[in-house]
PDB file of C-alpha atoms in Angstrom:
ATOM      1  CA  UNK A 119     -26.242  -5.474  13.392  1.00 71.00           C
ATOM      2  CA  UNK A 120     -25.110  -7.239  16.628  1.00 84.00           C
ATOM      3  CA  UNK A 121     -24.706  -5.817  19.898  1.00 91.00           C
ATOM      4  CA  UNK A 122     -21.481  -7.393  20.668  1.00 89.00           C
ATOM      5  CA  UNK A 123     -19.194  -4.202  20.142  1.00 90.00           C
ATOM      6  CA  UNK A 124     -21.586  -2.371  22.442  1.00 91.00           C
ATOM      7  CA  UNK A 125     -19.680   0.589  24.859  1.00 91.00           C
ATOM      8  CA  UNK A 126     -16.959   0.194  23.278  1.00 92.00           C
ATOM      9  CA  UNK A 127     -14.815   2.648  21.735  1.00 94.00           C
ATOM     10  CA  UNK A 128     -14.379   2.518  18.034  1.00 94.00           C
ATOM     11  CA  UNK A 129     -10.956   4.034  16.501  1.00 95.00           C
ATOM     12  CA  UNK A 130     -12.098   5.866  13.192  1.00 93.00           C
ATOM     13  CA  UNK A 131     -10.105   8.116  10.602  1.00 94.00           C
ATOM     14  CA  UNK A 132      -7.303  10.104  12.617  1.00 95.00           C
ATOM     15  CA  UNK A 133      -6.166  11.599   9.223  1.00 93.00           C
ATOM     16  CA  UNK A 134      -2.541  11.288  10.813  1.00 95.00           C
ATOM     17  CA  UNK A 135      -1.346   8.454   8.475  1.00 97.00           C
ATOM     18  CA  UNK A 136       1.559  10.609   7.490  1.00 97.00           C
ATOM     19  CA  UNK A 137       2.575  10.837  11.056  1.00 97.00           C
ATOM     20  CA  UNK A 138       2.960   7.244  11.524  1.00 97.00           C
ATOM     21  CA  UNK A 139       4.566   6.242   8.450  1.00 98.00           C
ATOM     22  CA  UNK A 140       6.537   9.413   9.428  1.00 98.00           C
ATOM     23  CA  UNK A 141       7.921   7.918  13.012  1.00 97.00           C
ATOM     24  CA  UNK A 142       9.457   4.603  10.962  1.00 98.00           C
ATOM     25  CA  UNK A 143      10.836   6.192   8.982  1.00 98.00           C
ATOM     26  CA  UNK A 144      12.709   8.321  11.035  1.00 97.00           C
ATOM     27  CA  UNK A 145      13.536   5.360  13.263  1.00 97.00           C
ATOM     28  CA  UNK A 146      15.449   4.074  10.419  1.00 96.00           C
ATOM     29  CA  UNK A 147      17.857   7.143  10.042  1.00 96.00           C
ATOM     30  CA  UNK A 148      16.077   9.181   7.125  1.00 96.00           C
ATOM     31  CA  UNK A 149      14.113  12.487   7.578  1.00 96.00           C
ATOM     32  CA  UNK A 150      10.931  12.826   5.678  1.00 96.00           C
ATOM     33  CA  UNK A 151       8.125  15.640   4.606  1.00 96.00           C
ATOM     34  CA  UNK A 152       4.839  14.885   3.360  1.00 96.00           C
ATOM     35  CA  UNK A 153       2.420  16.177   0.560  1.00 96.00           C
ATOM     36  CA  UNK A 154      -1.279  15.498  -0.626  1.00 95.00           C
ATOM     37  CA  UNK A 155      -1.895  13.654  -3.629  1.00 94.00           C
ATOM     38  CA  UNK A 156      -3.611  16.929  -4.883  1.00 94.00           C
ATOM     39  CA  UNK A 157      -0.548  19.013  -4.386  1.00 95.00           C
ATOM     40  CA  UNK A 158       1.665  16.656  -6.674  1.00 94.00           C
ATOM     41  CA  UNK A 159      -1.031  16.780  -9.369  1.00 91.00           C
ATOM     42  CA  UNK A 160      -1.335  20.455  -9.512  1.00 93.00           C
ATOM     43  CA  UNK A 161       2.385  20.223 -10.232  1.00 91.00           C
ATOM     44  CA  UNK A 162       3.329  22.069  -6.820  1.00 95.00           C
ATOM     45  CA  UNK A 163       5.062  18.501  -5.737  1.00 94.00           C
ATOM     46  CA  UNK A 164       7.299  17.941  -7.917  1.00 93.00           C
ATOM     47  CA  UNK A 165       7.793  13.831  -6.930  1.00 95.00           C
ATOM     48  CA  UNK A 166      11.524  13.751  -8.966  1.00 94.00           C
ATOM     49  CA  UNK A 167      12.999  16.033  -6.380  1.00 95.00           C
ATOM     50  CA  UNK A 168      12.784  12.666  -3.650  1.00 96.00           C
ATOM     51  CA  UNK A 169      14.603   9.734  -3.460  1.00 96.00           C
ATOM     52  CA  UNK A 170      11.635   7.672  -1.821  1.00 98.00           C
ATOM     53  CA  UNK A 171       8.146   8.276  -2.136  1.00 98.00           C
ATOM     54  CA  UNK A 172       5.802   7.042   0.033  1.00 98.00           C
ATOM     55  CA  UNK A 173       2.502   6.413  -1.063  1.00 98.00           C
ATOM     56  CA  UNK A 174      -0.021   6.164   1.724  1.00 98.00           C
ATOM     57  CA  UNK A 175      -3.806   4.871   0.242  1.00 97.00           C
ATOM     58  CA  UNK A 176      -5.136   3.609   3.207  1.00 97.00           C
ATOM     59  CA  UNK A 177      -8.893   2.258   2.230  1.00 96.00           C
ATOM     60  CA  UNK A 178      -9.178   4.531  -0.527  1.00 94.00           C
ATOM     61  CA  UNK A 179     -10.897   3.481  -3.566  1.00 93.00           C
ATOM     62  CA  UNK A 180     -13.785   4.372  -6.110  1.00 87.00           C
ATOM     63  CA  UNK A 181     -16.641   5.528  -4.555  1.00 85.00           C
ATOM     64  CA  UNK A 182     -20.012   7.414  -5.549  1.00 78.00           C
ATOM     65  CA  UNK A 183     -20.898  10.078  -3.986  1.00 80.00           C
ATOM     66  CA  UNK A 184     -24.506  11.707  -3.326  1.00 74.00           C
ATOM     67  CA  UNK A 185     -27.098  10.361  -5.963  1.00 71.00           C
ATOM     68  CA  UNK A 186     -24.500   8.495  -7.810  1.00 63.00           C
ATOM     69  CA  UNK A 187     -25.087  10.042 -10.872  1.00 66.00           C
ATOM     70  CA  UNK A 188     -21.747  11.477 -11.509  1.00 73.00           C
ATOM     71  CA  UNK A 189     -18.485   9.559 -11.926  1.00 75.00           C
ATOM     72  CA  UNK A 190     -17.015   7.995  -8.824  1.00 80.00           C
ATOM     73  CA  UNK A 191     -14.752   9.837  -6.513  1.00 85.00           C
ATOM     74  CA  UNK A 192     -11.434   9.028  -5.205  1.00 90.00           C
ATOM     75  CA  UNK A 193      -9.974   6.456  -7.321  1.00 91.00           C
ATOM     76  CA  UNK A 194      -6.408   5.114  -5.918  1.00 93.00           C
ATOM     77  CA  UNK A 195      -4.704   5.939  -9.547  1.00 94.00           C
ATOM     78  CA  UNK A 196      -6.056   8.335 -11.712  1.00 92.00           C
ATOM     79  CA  UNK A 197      -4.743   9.270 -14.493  1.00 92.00           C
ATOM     80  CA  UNK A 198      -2.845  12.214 -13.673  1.00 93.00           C
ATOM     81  CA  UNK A 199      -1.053  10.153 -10.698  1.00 95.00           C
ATOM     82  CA  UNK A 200      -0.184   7.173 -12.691  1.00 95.00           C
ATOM     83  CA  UNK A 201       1.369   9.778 -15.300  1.00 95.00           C
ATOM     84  CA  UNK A 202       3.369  11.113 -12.026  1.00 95.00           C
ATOM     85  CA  UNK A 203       4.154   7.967 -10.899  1.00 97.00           C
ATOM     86  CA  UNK A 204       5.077   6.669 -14.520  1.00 96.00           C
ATOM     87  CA  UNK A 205       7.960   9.487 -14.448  1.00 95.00           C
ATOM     88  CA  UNK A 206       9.109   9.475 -10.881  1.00 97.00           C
ATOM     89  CA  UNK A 207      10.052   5.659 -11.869  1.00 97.00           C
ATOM     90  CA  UNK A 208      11.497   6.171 -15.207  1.00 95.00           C
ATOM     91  CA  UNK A 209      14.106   8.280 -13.260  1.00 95.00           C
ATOM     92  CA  UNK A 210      14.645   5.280 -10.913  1.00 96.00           C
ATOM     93  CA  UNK A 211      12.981   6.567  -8.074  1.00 97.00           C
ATOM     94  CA  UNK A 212      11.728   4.234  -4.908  1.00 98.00           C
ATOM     95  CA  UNK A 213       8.338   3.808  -4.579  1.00 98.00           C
ATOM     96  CA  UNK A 214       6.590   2.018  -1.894  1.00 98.00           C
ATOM     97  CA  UNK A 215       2.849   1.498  -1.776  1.00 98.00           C
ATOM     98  CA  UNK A 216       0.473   0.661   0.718  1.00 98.00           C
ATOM     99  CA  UNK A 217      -3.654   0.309   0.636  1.00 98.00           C
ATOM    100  CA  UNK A 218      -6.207  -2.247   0.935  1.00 97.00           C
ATOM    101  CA  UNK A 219      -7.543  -1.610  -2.352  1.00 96.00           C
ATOM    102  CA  UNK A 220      -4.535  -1.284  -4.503  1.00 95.00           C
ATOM    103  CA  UNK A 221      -5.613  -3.459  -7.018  1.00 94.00           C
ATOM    104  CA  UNK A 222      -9.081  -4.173  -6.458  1.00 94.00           C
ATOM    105  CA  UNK A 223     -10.252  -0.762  -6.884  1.00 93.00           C
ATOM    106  CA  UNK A 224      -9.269  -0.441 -10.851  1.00 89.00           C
ATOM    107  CA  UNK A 225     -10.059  -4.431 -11.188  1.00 88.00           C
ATOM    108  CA  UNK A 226     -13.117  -4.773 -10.081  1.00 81.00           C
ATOM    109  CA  UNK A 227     -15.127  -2.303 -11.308  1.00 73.00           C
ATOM    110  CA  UNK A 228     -17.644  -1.201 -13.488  1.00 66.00           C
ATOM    111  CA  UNK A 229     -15.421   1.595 -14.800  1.00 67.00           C
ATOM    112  CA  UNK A 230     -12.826  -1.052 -16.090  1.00 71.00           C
ATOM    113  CA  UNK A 231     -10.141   0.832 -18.257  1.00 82.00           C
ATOM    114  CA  UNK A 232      -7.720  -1.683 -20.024  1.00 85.00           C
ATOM    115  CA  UNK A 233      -4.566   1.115 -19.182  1.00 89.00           C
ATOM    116  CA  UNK A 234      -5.134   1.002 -15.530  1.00 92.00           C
ATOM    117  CA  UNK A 235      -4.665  -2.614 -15.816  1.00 91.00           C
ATOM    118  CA  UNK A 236      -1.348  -2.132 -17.702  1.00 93.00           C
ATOM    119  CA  UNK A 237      -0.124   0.256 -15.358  1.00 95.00           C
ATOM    120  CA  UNK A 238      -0.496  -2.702 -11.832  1.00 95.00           C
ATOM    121  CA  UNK A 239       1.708  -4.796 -14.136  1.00 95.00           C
ATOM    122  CA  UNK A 240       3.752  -2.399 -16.602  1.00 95.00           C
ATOM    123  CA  UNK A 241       4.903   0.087 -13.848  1.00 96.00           C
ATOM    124  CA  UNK A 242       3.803  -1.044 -10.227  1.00 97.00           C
ATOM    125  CA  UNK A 243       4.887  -4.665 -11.492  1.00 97.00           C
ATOM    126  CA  UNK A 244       2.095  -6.446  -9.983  1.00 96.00           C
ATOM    127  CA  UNK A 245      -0.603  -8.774 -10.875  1.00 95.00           C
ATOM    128  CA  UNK A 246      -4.104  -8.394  -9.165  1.00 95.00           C
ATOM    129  CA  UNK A 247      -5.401 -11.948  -7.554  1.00 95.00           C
ATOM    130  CA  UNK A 248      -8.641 -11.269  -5.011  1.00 95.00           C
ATOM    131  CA  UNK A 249      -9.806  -9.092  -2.898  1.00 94.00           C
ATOM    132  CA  UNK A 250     -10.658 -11.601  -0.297  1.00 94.00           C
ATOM    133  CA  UNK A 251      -7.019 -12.319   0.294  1.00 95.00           C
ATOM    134  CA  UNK A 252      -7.491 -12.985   4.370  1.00 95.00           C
ATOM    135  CA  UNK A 253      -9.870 -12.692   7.699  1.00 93.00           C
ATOM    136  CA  UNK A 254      -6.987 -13.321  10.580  1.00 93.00           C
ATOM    137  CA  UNK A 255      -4.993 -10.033   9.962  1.00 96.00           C
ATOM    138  CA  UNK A 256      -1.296 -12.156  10.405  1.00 98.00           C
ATOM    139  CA  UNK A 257       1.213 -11.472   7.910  1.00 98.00           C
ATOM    140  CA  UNK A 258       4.868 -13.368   7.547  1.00 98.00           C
ATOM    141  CA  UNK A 259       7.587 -12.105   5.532  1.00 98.00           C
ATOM    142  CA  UNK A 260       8.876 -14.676   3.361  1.00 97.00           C
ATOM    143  CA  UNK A 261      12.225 -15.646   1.771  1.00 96.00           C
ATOM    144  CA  UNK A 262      13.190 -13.872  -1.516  1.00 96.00           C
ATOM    145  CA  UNK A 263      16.550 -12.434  -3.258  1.00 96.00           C
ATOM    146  CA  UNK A 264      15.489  -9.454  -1.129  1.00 97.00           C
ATOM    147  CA  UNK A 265      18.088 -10.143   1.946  1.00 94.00           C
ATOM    148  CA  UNK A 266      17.178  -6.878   3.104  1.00 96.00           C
ATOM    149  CA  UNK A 267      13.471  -8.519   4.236  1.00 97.00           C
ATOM    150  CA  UNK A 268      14.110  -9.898   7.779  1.00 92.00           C
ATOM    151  CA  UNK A 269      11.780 -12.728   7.984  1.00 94.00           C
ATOM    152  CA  UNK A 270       9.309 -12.206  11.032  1.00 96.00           C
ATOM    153  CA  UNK A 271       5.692 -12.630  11.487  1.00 98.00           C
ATOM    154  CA  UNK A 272       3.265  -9.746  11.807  1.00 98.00           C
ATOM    155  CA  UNK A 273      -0.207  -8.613  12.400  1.00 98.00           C
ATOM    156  CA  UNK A 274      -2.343  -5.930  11.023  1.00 98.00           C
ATOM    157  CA  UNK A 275      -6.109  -4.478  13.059  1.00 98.00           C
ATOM    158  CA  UNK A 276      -8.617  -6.949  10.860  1.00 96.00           C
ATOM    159  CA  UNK A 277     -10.958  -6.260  14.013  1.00 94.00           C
ATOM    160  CA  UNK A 278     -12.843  -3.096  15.139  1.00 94.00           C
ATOM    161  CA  UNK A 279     -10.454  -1.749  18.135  1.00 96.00           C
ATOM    162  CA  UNK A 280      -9.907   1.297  19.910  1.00 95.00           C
ATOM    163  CA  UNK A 281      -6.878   2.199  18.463  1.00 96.00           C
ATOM    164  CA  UNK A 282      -6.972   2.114  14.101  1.00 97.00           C
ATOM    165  CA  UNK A 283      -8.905   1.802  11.683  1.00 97.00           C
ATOM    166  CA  UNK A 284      -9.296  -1.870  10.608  1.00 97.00           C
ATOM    167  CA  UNK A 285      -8.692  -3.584   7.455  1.00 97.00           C
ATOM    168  CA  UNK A 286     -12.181  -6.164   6.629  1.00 94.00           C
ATOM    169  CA  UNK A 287     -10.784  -6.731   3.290  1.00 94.00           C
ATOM    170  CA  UNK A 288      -7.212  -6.754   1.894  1.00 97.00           C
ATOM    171  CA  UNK A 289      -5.635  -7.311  -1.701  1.00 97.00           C
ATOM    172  CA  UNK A 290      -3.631 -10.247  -2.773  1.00 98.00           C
ATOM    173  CA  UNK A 291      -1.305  -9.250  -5.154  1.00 98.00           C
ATOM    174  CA  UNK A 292       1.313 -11.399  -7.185  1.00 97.00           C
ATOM    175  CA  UNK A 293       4.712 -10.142  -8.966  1.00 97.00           C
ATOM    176  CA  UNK A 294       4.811  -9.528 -12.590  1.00 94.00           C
ATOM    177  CA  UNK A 295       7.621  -9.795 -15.026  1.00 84.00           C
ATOM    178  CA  UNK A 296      11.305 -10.327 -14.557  1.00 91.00           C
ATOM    179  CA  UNK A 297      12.736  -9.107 -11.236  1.00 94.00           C
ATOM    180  CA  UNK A 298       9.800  -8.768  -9.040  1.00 97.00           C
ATOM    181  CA  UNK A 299       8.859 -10.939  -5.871  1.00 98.00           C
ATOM    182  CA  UNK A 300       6.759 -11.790  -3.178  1.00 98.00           C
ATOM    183  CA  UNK A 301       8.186 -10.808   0.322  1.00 98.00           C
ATOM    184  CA  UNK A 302       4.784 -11.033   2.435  1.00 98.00           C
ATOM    185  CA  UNK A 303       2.301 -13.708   2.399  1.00 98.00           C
ATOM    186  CA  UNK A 304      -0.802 -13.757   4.658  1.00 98.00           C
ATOM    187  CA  UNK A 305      -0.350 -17.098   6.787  1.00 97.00           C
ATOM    188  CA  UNK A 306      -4.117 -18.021   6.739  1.00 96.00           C
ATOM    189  CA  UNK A 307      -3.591 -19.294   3.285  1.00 97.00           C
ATOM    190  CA  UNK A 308      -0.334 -17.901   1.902  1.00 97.00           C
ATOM    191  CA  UNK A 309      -1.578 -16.301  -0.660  1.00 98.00           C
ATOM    192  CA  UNK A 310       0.979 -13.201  -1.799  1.00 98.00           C
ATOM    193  CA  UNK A 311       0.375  -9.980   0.074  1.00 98.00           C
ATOM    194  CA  UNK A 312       3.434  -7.863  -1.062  1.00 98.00           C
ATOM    195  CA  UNK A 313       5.604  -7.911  -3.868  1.00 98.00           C
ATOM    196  CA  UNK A 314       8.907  -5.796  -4.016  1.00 98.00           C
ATOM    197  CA  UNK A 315      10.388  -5.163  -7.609  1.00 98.00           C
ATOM    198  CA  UNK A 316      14.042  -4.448  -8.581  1.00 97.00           C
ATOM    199  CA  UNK A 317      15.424  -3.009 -12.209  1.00 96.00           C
ATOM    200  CA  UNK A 318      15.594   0.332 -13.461  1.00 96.00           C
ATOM    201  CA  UNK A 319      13.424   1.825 -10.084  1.00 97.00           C
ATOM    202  CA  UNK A 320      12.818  -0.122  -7.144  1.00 98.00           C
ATOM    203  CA  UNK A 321       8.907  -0.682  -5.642  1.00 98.00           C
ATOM    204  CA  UNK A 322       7.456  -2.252  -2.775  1.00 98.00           C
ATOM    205  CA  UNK A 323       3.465  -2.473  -2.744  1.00 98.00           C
ATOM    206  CA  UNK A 324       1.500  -3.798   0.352  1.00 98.00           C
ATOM    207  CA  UNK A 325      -1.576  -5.420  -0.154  1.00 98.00           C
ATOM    208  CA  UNK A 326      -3.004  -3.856   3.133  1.00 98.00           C
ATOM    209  CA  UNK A 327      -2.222  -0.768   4.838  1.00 98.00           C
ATOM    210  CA  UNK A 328       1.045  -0.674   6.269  1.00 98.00           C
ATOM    211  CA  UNK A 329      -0.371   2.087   9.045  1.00 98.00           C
ATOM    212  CA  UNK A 330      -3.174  -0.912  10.145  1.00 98.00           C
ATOM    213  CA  UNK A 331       0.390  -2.780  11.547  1.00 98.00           C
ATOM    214  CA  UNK A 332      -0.337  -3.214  15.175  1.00 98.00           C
ATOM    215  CA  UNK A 333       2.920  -3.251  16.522  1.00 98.00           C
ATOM    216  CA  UNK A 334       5.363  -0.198  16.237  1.00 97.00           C
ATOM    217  CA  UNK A 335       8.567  -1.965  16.474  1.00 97.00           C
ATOM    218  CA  UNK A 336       6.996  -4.292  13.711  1.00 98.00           C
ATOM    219  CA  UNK A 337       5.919  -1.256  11.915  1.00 98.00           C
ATOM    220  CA  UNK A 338       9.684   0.265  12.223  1.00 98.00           C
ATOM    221  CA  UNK A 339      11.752  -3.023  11.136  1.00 97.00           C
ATOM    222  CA  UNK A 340       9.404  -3.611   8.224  1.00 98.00           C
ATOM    223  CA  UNK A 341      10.280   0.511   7.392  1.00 98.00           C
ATOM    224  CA  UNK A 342      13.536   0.061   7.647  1.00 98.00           C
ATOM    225  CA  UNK A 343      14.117  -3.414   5.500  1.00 98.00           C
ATOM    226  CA  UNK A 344      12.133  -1.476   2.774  1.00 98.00           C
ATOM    227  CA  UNK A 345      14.431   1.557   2.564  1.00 98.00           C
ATOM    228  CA  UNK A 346      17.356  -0.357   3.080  1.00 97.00           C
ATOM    229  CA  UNK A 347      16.443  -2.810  -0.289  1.00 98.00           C
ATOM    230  CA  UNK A 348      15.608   0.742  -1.757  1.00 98.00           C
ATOM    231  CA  UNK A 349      19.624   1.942  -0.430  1.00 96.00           C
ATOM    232  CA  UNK A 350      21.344  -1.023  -1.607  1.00 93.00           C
ATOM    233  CA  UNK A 351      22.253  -1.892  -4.823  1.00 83.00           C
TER     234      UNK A 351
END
């Protein structure tokens, strides 16, 4: 390693992602409560009951733990959660998305399963491209038949800092099927990194974490375009 980052202070997990995501979205009007993944799967959550969920992966994805002899740990969308998800849509609920690894983590792996494929495109409506997407941490939002997405540029930590976590490498991720779009493109090399999705449910899925956003006023208008294309019709 270098010696370049030396004395200073590096931010690590604050575990108060919830928090964050929590302050936009009150900024924008709505109230909010928040849940673990495990209580939803244990069927104390019951995600039908919400107009808007909020899923929050952060970095999350497959990883071995101890020897490495048992399965990996801490997939983004196991099974039981894609079932959960499958049904909260199906009732036309609003789902927005955010992690690094969103479609890396079932893509690129050893443990490929041909479902968890289908599920990116059949429910989240989104196609998988690299997981190399960008190295400058800039983001612009984009025109689309979204008018709800206020174009303005963005950035997210891609650097070690004192004050988040930091993204080294984020998704690219491209619609799927008809009625989903790209509203975000990193500006390095536009490739696509969100797509929003509009039919029977509505989705928005971030190709990096939306708590990484440096800026809190950037944080709160990008909140509030996505529950206002999730309030209007």
């Amino acid at each position: 390693s270098h010696a370049n980052y030396e004395t200073q202070v590096i931010a690590g997990n604050t575990f108060d992602y919830p928090f964050i995501h929590g302050k936009t979205i009150k900024s924008a009007g709505y109230s909010f409560v928040s849940s673990s993944e495990k209580a939803v799967l244990k069927g104390d959550i019951d995600l039908n009951q919400y107009k808007t969920v909020d899923l929050i992966l952060g970095k999350q994805k497959q990883t071995f733990v101890g020897n490495a002899k048992k399965a990996p740990e801490f997939k983004t969308f196991p099974l039981a959660l894609q079932q959960s998800i499958q049904s909260y849509c199906q009732t036309g609920g609003n789902l927005m998305v955010s992690g690094a690894y969103i479609g890396s983590d079932v893509s690129e792996t050893a443990n490929f399963v041909r479902e968890d494929q289908q599920f990116l495109e059949n429910t989240l409506k989104l196609k998988y491209r690299t997981s190399h997407a960008s190295v400058g941490g800039d983001v612009k939002i984009v025109s689309s038949p979204f008018r709800t997405f206020r174009k303005f540029d963005f950035s997210y930590f891609d650097q070690p800092n004192s004050t988040s976590y930091y993204v080294e490498s984020p998704d690219a991720i491209e619609p799927t099927g008809e009625g989903g779009f790209t509203i975000c493109r990193y500006a390095e090399n536009n490739l696509s990194a969100a797509v929003a999705f509009s039919g029977l449910y509505k989705i928005c899925t971030f190709g990096f974490p939306f708590e990484t956003i440096q800026s809190e006023k950037d944080r709160s208008n990008l909140m509030e375009s996505v529950l206002s294309f999730f309030a209007s019709k």
